[in-house]
Structure formats: structure tokens, C-alpha cells
Amino acid sequence: MLKFFIDTNSELWYSKVDEMDINVINMPYCLNDELLSADLGRNSDYINFFEQVKKGVQPTTCGLNKDNYIEYFEPILSQGDDIVYVTFSNKLSNTFEYMNQAIEELIKKYPDRKILTVDTNNISVGEAIVVEEAYKKYKEGCSAEEIVNFVENFRKEIGIFFGVENLMHLKRGGRVSGTTAVLGTLLNIKPILKIDEQGAIVKLQTAKGMKGVVRGLFDIFKQNELDAKNYPIYIVHAFQDECAKELKELIEDYLNKEGIVEIQPVGPTIGTHCGVGTIGLAFHKKS
């Protein structure tokens, strides 16, 4: 049999995961010197996480090591099953070096088994949309190779765009310079970023304040959506309830209530890098 794997960087909410026949790789983060694992909202206290960040606590993320991946994969291989793993963007973490080492070791130990991985070139709910569509192929009985081929084509059709309130988090992550962060903060200029087709974070445009970010995200949606109403539309945020609701209403009105727009919180591993005040939008776009 074939087993379907995803990771928590997809931020696919735990209630959906519970309805699906999948295996989840939990990505780690550290808060107040305590090593924790993202769990897609099952037990995570996101409010407390971002309250701690607002107080000045600086969380960190780390990748899994080779042994961690072996612990996830070997029980599946040892029972005679194969694996297909739909991953977050390989450009955003060095954890995949250890994953590849684990796979190489396991294939030597289980030469009759198969582990295929495929990069969504995305993260957060942009990754979630690709995961959900790939899972449909899995449930239809597609092979691992067919699922990989589907993801490699479909991933170009999914976009995630986001704005951040606090530029200092982007500065710490090396996404903007110190000068840009300071001036942007003083002038209330907020960048709108996207994940490009290679899976890297790039700046798309700027906006004046968070209201400008909401309008910017909505304009991006109008200009780029291809068939959004027939695919999930996700809004994620960290303490941006009003902005999230406003963006949801704008999109629903634009689609004449035909699309399904879901709002959920940013998770801790993504939130570590984007910080409090982030709002993001993912949808089916023109490739």
C-alpha cells in the first residue's frame, strides 16, 4: 500500500487532517527555551504564543534531523508500505538535507520499498491547497509517481501572498534590510510578499498601513485569481481579526458568495518568522 505524508508547515487544520488518511510530520519550534512541535491547532495555544511574541519573546524554529525522519518513515516501510510525502518549500529550510540522508539510509535497508517526495514550492495554507488536491489523487488510487507529477504541475496554480505589521521579524529572518525595517516602521509602510514559483519569499509591493495591505491583497486576488471559487480560499492571520474579516467580505462579495473563504490563525512555526500582525491569502491563481 501507499501512505500519504504531509508536514505541519502546511497549516492544514487538525480537524481536516483527522478526516483524512494521512501521516503528519510535526515541525519543531522553541518558545521560552522549551522545544515544542506544531500540531495544526490540536493543542497549540496560538493566543499565548503570539502574546509571548508581543512581550518580546523571540521564538525560533529548527529542522528535523536524520533520525527524526527515520522515526517517521521506518515504521511504514517495515510493514511493507511505500511513501509519498508532499512537502513545504525546500528553499525555506535546510531540514531537507537530513530528510534526504534518512531516505538514502532507509532505501538501502528496505530496497523493495519506495519513498517519493515532492516539493509544493509553497508553505502555510498555500501548501495546504496543494496538499488537499494531491490527497484527492491519493484517494482516487493514483500511484506515488502520478501524485508527484500532479503536484509538480498544480503547484504553479496556487499563490500565497501576505503582509506583515512588524518589519523587525523580517529583518531578523534576513528578508529586509535594517534600514528598510526602520524606515518602513517609521513611515507605516508594510511590504506585501509572496512565495515565488521556486518556493522563495520575495517582495511584491508595499502598502500604507494594514488597511492598505488588505486592499493590496484584495487587488492581487482580483488580478490573479483563475478559478478560485472551485478551490479552497484561505486567509490566515496573527491578531488581525478585523482585517481578516474585511478581506473575507471583500472576496465573498467579489465572487457573489460562490466561493468558500476560510479564516484561521497563523501557526507557531510560520508565526516565528512573520510575527504578530501578519495576514496572508492563498488561492487558485493564473499560472
Short mmCIF file of C-alpha atoms in Angstrom, two decimals:
data_model
loop_
_atom_site.label_atom_id
_atom_site.label_comp_id
_atom_site.label_asym_id
_atom_site.label_seq_id
_atom_site.Cartn_x
_atom_site.Cartn_y
_atom_site.Cartn_z
CA MET A 1 0.00 0.00 0.00
CA LEU A 2 0.92 3.65 -0.39
CA LYS A 3 0.94 6.01 2.61
CA PHE A 4 0.44 9.76 2.19
CA PHE A 5 2.60 12.15 4.26
CA ILE A 6 2.38 15.90 4.84
CA ASP A 7 4.00 18.29 7.34
CA THR A 8 2.57 20.80 9.77
CA ASN A 9 4.02 23.71 7.80
CA SER A 10 1.00 23.22 5.54
CA GLU A 11 -1.14 24.54 8.41
CA LEU A 12 -3.94 22.25 7.26
CA TRP A 13 -6.21 22.43 10.31
CA TYR A 14 -6.22 19.35 12.55
CA SER A 15 -9.96 18.72 12.17
CA LYS A 16 -9.45 18.24 8.43
CA VAL A 17 -6.43 16.05 8.98
CA ASP A 18 -8.49 13.84 11.30
CA GLU A 19 -10.87 13.15 8.44
CA MET A 20 -8.05 12.14 6.10
CA ASP A 21 -5.95 9.00 5.81
CA ILE A 22 -2.59 10.72 6.14
CA ASN A 23 0.57 10.78 8.21
CA VAL A 24 1.74 14.14 9.58
CA ILE A 25 5.33 15.22 10.23
CA ASN A 26 5.35 17.74 13.09
CA MET A 27 7.82 20.58 12.64
CA PRO A 28 9.57 21.87 15.80
CA TYR A 29 9.88 25.33 17.29
CA CYS A 30 11.30 26.72 20.52
CA LEU A 31 9.49 29.13 22.86
CA ASN A 32 10.97 30.28 26.18
CA ASP A 33 13.72 27.65 25.83
CA GLU A 34 11.13 24.87 25.51
CA LEU A 35 11.20 22.66 22.42
CA LEU A 36 7.67 22.21 21.07
CA SER A 37 6.04 20.73 17.99
CA ALA A 38 3.44 22.33 15.77
CA ASP A 39 0.22 20.31 15.84
CA LEU A 40 -2.11 22.08 13.39
CA GLY A 41 -4.14 23.65 16.17
CA ARG A 42 -4.96 20.47 18.07
CA ASN A 43 -3.48 21.57 21.38
CA SER A 44 -1.44 24.63 20.48
CA ASP A 45 -2.35 27.83 22.29
CA TYR A 46 -1.78 30.29 19.46
CA ILE A 47 -3.05 33.23 21.51
CA ASN A 48 -0.45 32.56 24.20
CA PHE A 49 2.26 32.08 21.53
CA PHE A 50 1.67 35.50 19.98
CA GLU A 51 1.13 37.15 23.36
CA GLN A 52 4.62 35.95 24.27
CA VAL A 53 5.98 37.33 20.99
CA LYS A 54 4.29 40.69 21.67
CA LYS A 55 6.08 40.78 25.05
CA GLY A 56 9.42 40.42 23.30
CA VAL A 57 10.00 36.66 23.48
CA GLN A 58 11.80 35.57 20.33
CA PRO A 59 10.79 32.05 19.29
CA THR A 60 12.97 30.06 16.94
CA THR A 61 12.45 27.17 14.58
CA CYS A 62 14.71 24.27 13.78
CA GLY A 63 14.67 21.46 11.28
CA LEU A 64 14.32 17.80 11.98
CA ASN A 65 17.44 15.64 11.96
CA LYS A 66 18.06 12.40 10.10
CA ASP A 67 16.94 10.21 12.99
CA ASN A 68 13.68 12.14 13.30
CA TYR A 69 12.82 11.36 9.69
CA ILE A 70 13.77 7.73 10.15
CA GLU A 71 11.36 7.55 13.10
CA TYR A 72 8.55 8.83 10.89
CA PHE A 73 9.30 6.72 7.81
CA GLU A 74 10.69 3.38 9.01
CA PRO A 75 7.51 2.03 10.68
CA ILE A 76 5.72 2.46 7.35
CA LEU A 77 8.44 0.79 5.32
CA SER A 78 8.86 -2.07 7.81
CA GLN A 79 5.21 -3.04 7.41
CA GLY A 80 5.65 -3.27 3.65
CA ASP A 81 4.16 0.06 2.56
CA ASP A 82 5.52 2.80 0.31
CA ILE A 83 5.54 6.55 1.00
CA VAL A 84 4.73 9.72 -0.89
CA TYR A 85 5.48 12.92 1.02
CA VAL A 86 4.15 16.31 -0.15
CA THR A 87 6.50 18.84 1.46
CA PHE A 88 6.72 22.54 2.16
CA SER A 89 9.16 24.59 0.07
CA ASN A 90 12.65 23.12 0.05
CA LYS A 91 14.01 26.67 -0.33
CA LEU A 92 12.86 27.65 3.15
CA SER A 93 14.73 25.14 5.34
CA ASN A 94 17.86 23.01 5.47
CA THR A 95 15.87 20.19 7.10
CA PHE A 96 15.57 18.51 3.70
CA GLU A 97 19.28 17.69 3.70
CA TYR A 98 18.63 15.44 6.70
CA MET A 99 15.46 14.07 5.15
CA ASN A 100 17.41 13.01 2.06
CA GLN A 101 20.07 11.37 4.22
CA ALA A 102 17.36 9.44 6.05
CA ILE A 103 15.74 8.33 2.80
CA GLU A 104 19.07 7.18 1.39
CA GLU A 105 19.73 5.10 4.50
CA LEU A 106 16.24 3.63 4.58
CA ILE A 107 16.19 2.65 0.92
CA LYS A 108 19.39 0.67 1.47
CA LYS A 109 17.72 -1.11 4.37
CA TYR A 110 14.41 -1.63 2.54
CA PRO A 111 15.40 -1.95 -1.15
CA ASP A 112 11.96 -3.19 -2.19
CA ARG A 113 10.21 -0.15 -0.76
CA LYS A 114 9.72 3.31 -2.23
CA ILE A 115 9.88 6.84 -0.75
CA LEU A 116 8.96 9.66 -3.11
CA THR A 117 8.88 13.29 -2.06
CA VAL A 118 7.56 16.29 -3.95
CA ASP A 119 8.04 19.98 -3.19
CA THR A 120 4.92 22.16 -3.25
CA ASN A 121 7.14 25.25 -3.64
CA ASN A 122 4.87 26.74 -1.02
CA ILE A 123 4.18 26.94 2.69
CA SER A 124 1.33 27.60 5.12
CA VAL A 125 -2.13 27.49 3.55
CA GLY A 126 -0.66 27.81 0.06
CA GLU A 127 0.87 24.42 0.71
CA ALA A 128 -2.43 23.27 2.25
CA ILE A 129 -4.35 23.80 -1.00
CA VAL A 130 -1.81 21.72 -2.94
CA VAL A 131 -1.92 19.04 -0.23
CA GLU A 132 -5.71 18.83 -0.34
CA GLU A 133 -5.78 18.42 -4.11
CA ALA A 134 -2.93 15.88 -4.06
CA TYR A 135 -4.78 13.94 -1.37
CA LYS A 136 -7.78 13.64 -3.71
CA LYS A 137 -5.49 11.96 -6.22
CA TYR A 138 -4.24 9.64 -3.49
CA LYS A 139 -7.79 8.63 -2.55
CA GLU A 140 -8.57 8.02 -6.23
CA GLY A 141 -5.85 5.37 -6.16
CA CYS A 142 -3.14 7.23 -8.05
CA SER A 143 0.41 5.93 -7.77
CA ALA A 144 3.18 7.82 -6.00
CA GLU A 145 4.60 8.82 -9.38
CA GLU A 146 1.23 10.13 -10.53
CA ILE A 147 0.82 12.18 -7.35
CA VAL A 148 4.31 13.66 -7.76
CA ASN A 149 3.55 14.55 -11.38
CA PHE A 150 0.25 16.16 -10.36
CA VAL A 151 1.89 18.30 -7.65
CA GLU A 152 4.70 19.42 -9.96
CA ASN A 153 2.10 20.78 -12.37
CA PHE A 154 -0.60 22.00 -9.98
CA ARG A 155 1.75 23.87 -7.63
CA LYS A 156 2.19 26.61 -10.25
CA GLU A 157 -1.51 27.42 -9.95
CA ILE A 158 -1.51 28.20 -6.23
CA GLY A 159 -0.38 31.51 -4.82
CA ILE A 160 0.10 32.77 -1.28
CA PHE A 161 0.51 36.49 -0.61
CA PHE A 162 0.96 38.09 2.79
CA GLY A 163 1.64 41.33 4.59
CA VAL A 164 3.34 41.86 7.92
CA GLU A 165 2.86 44.55 10.54
CA ASN A 166 6.23 44.33 12.26
CA LEU A 167 9.14 44.57 9.84
CA MET A 168 11.64 43.63 12.53
CA HIS A 169 10.66 39.97 12.25
CA LEU A 170 11.52 40.08 8.54
CA LYS A 171 14.78 41.84 9.38
CA ARG A 172 15.76 39.06 11.80
CA GLY A 173 14.98 36.50 9.11
CA GLY A 174 17.09 38.37 6.55
CA ARG A 175 14.06 39.21 4.36
CA VAL A 176 14.54 43.00 4.57
CA SER A 177 17.50 45.20 5.48
CA GLY A 178 17.81 47.01 8.79
CA THR A 179 17.38 50.38 7.05
CA THR A 180 14.21 49.21 5.29
CA ALA A 181 12.81 47.85 8.54
CA VAL A 182 13.43 51.08 10.47
CA LEU A 183 12.17 53.43 7.76
CA GLY A 184 9.18 51.23 7.00
CA THR A 185 8.23 51.19 10.66
CA LEU A 186 8.54 54.97 10.99
CA LEU A 187 6.50 55.62 7.82
CA ASN A 188 3.95 52.84 8.45
CA ILE A 189 4.96 51.17 5.18
CA LYS A 190 4.14 47.47 5.03
CA PRO A 191 5.55 45.06 2.46
CA ILE A 192 3.32 42.59 0.65
CA LEU A 193 5.28 39.45 -0.10
CA LYS A 194 4.69 36.24 -1.99
CA ILE A 195 6.14 32.79 -2.44
CA ASP A 196 7.55 32.69 -5.96
CA GLU A 197 7.47 29.72 -8.33
CA GLN A 198 10.81 28.50 -6.97
CA GLY A 199 9.46 28.46 -3.41
CA ALA A 200 11.34 31.52 -2.15
CA ILE A 201 9.88 34.55 -0.34
CA VAL A 202 10.07 37.74 -2.41
CA LYS A 203 8.66 41.26 -2.00
CA LEU A 204 5.86 42.07 -4.41
CA GLN A 205 4.82 45.59 -3.45
CA THR A 206 4.29 47.91 -0.48
CA ALA A 207 1.20 49.33 1.19
CA LYS A 208 0.41 52.12 3.64
CA GLY A 209 -0.66 50.52 6.92
CA MET A 210 -2.56 47.30 7.41
CA LYS A 211 -5.70 48.68 5.79
CA GLY A 212 -3.55 49.19 2.71
CA VAL A 213 -2.33 45.60 2.99
CA VAL A 214 -5.93 44.32 2.99
CA ARG A 215 -6.75 46.38 -0.09
CA GLY A 216 -3.50 45.27 -1.72
CA LEU A 217 -4.24 41.60 -1.09
CA PHE A 218 -7.74 42.01 -2.46
CA ASP A 219 -6.44 43.72 -5.60
CA ILE A 220 -3.91 40.90 -6.07
CA PHE A 221 -6.74 38.41 -5.75
CA LYS A 222 -8.85 40.18 -8.38
CA GLN A 223 -5.93 40.44 -10.79
CA ASN A 224 -4.67 36.88 -10.35
CA GLU A 225 -7.50 34.53 -9.41
CA LEU A 226 -8.24 31.97 -12.12
CA ASP A 227 -10.82 29.59 -10.69
CA ALA A 228 -10.69 30.44 -7.00
CA LYS A 229 -14.33 29.68 -6.23
CA ASN A 230 -13.81 26.00 -7.10
CA TYR A 231 -10.81 25.61 -4.79
CA PRO A 232 -10.20 26.46 -1.13
CA ILE A 233 -9.52 30.13 -0.41
CA TYR A 234 -7.63 30.64 2.84
CA ILE A 235 -6.97 33.71 4.95
CA VAL A 236 -4.50 33.30 7.80
CA HIS A 237 -3.62 35.92 10.37
CA ALA A 238 -1.93 36.63 13.69
CA PHE A 239 -4.05 39.04 15.75
CA GLN A 240 -5.58 40.63 12.65
CA ASP A 241 -9.20 39.55 13.19
CA GLU A 242 -10.80 42.69 11.76
CA CYS A 243 -8.52 42.81 8.73
CA ALA A 244 -9.16 39.10 8.08
CA LYS A 245 -12.94 39.60 8.27
CA GLU A 246 -12.75 42.63 5.98
CA LEU A 247 -10.70 40.73 3.40
CA LYS A 248 -13.10 37.77 3.60
CA GLU A 249 -16.10 40.03 2.95
CA LEU A 250 -14.40 41.71 0.00
CA ILE A 251 -13.60 38.36 -1.61
CA GLU A 252 -17.02 36.86 -0.94
CA ASP A 253 -18.76 39.89 -2.44
CA TYR A 254 -16.46 39.78 -5.47
CA LEU A 255 -17.32 36.09 -6.01
CA ASN A 256 -21.04 36.69 -5.36
CA LYS A 257 -20.84 34.34 -2.36
CA GLU A 258 -19.94 31.40 -4.64
CA GLY A 259 -16.51 30.72 -3.15
CA ILE A 260 -15.70 29.26 0.26
CA VAL A 261 -13.33 31.53 2.19
CA GLU A 262 -11.86 30.10 5.41
CA ILE A 263 -10.10 32.10 8.12
CA GLN A 264 -7.65 30.50 10.54
CA PRO A 265 -4.73 31.57 12.74
CA VAL A 266 -1.12 31.52 11.65
CA GLY A 267 0.67 28.62 13.30
CA PRO A 268 3.75 28.90 15.53
CA THR A 269 6.42 27.78 13.07
CA ILE A 270 5.23 30.22 10.41
CA GLY A 271 4.47 32.83 13.08
CA THR A 272 8.04 32.66 14.34
CA HIS A 273 9.23 34.24 11.10
CA CYS A 274 6.38 36.60 10.22
CA GLY A 275 5.36 37.76 13.70
CA VAL A 276 2.30 39.35 15.25
CA GLY A 277 0.07 41.28 12.85
CA THR A 278 0.59 39.10 9.80
CA ILE A 279 -2.22 38.46 7.34
CA GLY A 280 -1.99 36.13 4.36
CA LEU A 281 -4.16 34.98 1.46
CA ALA A 282 -3.88 31.79 -0.61
CA PHE A 283 -5.95 30.87 -3.65
CA HIS A 284 -6.03 29.27 -7.12
CA LYS A 285 -4.35 31.75 -9.44
CA LYS A 286 -3.29 32.26 -13.01
CA SER A 287 -0.09 30.25 -13.54
#
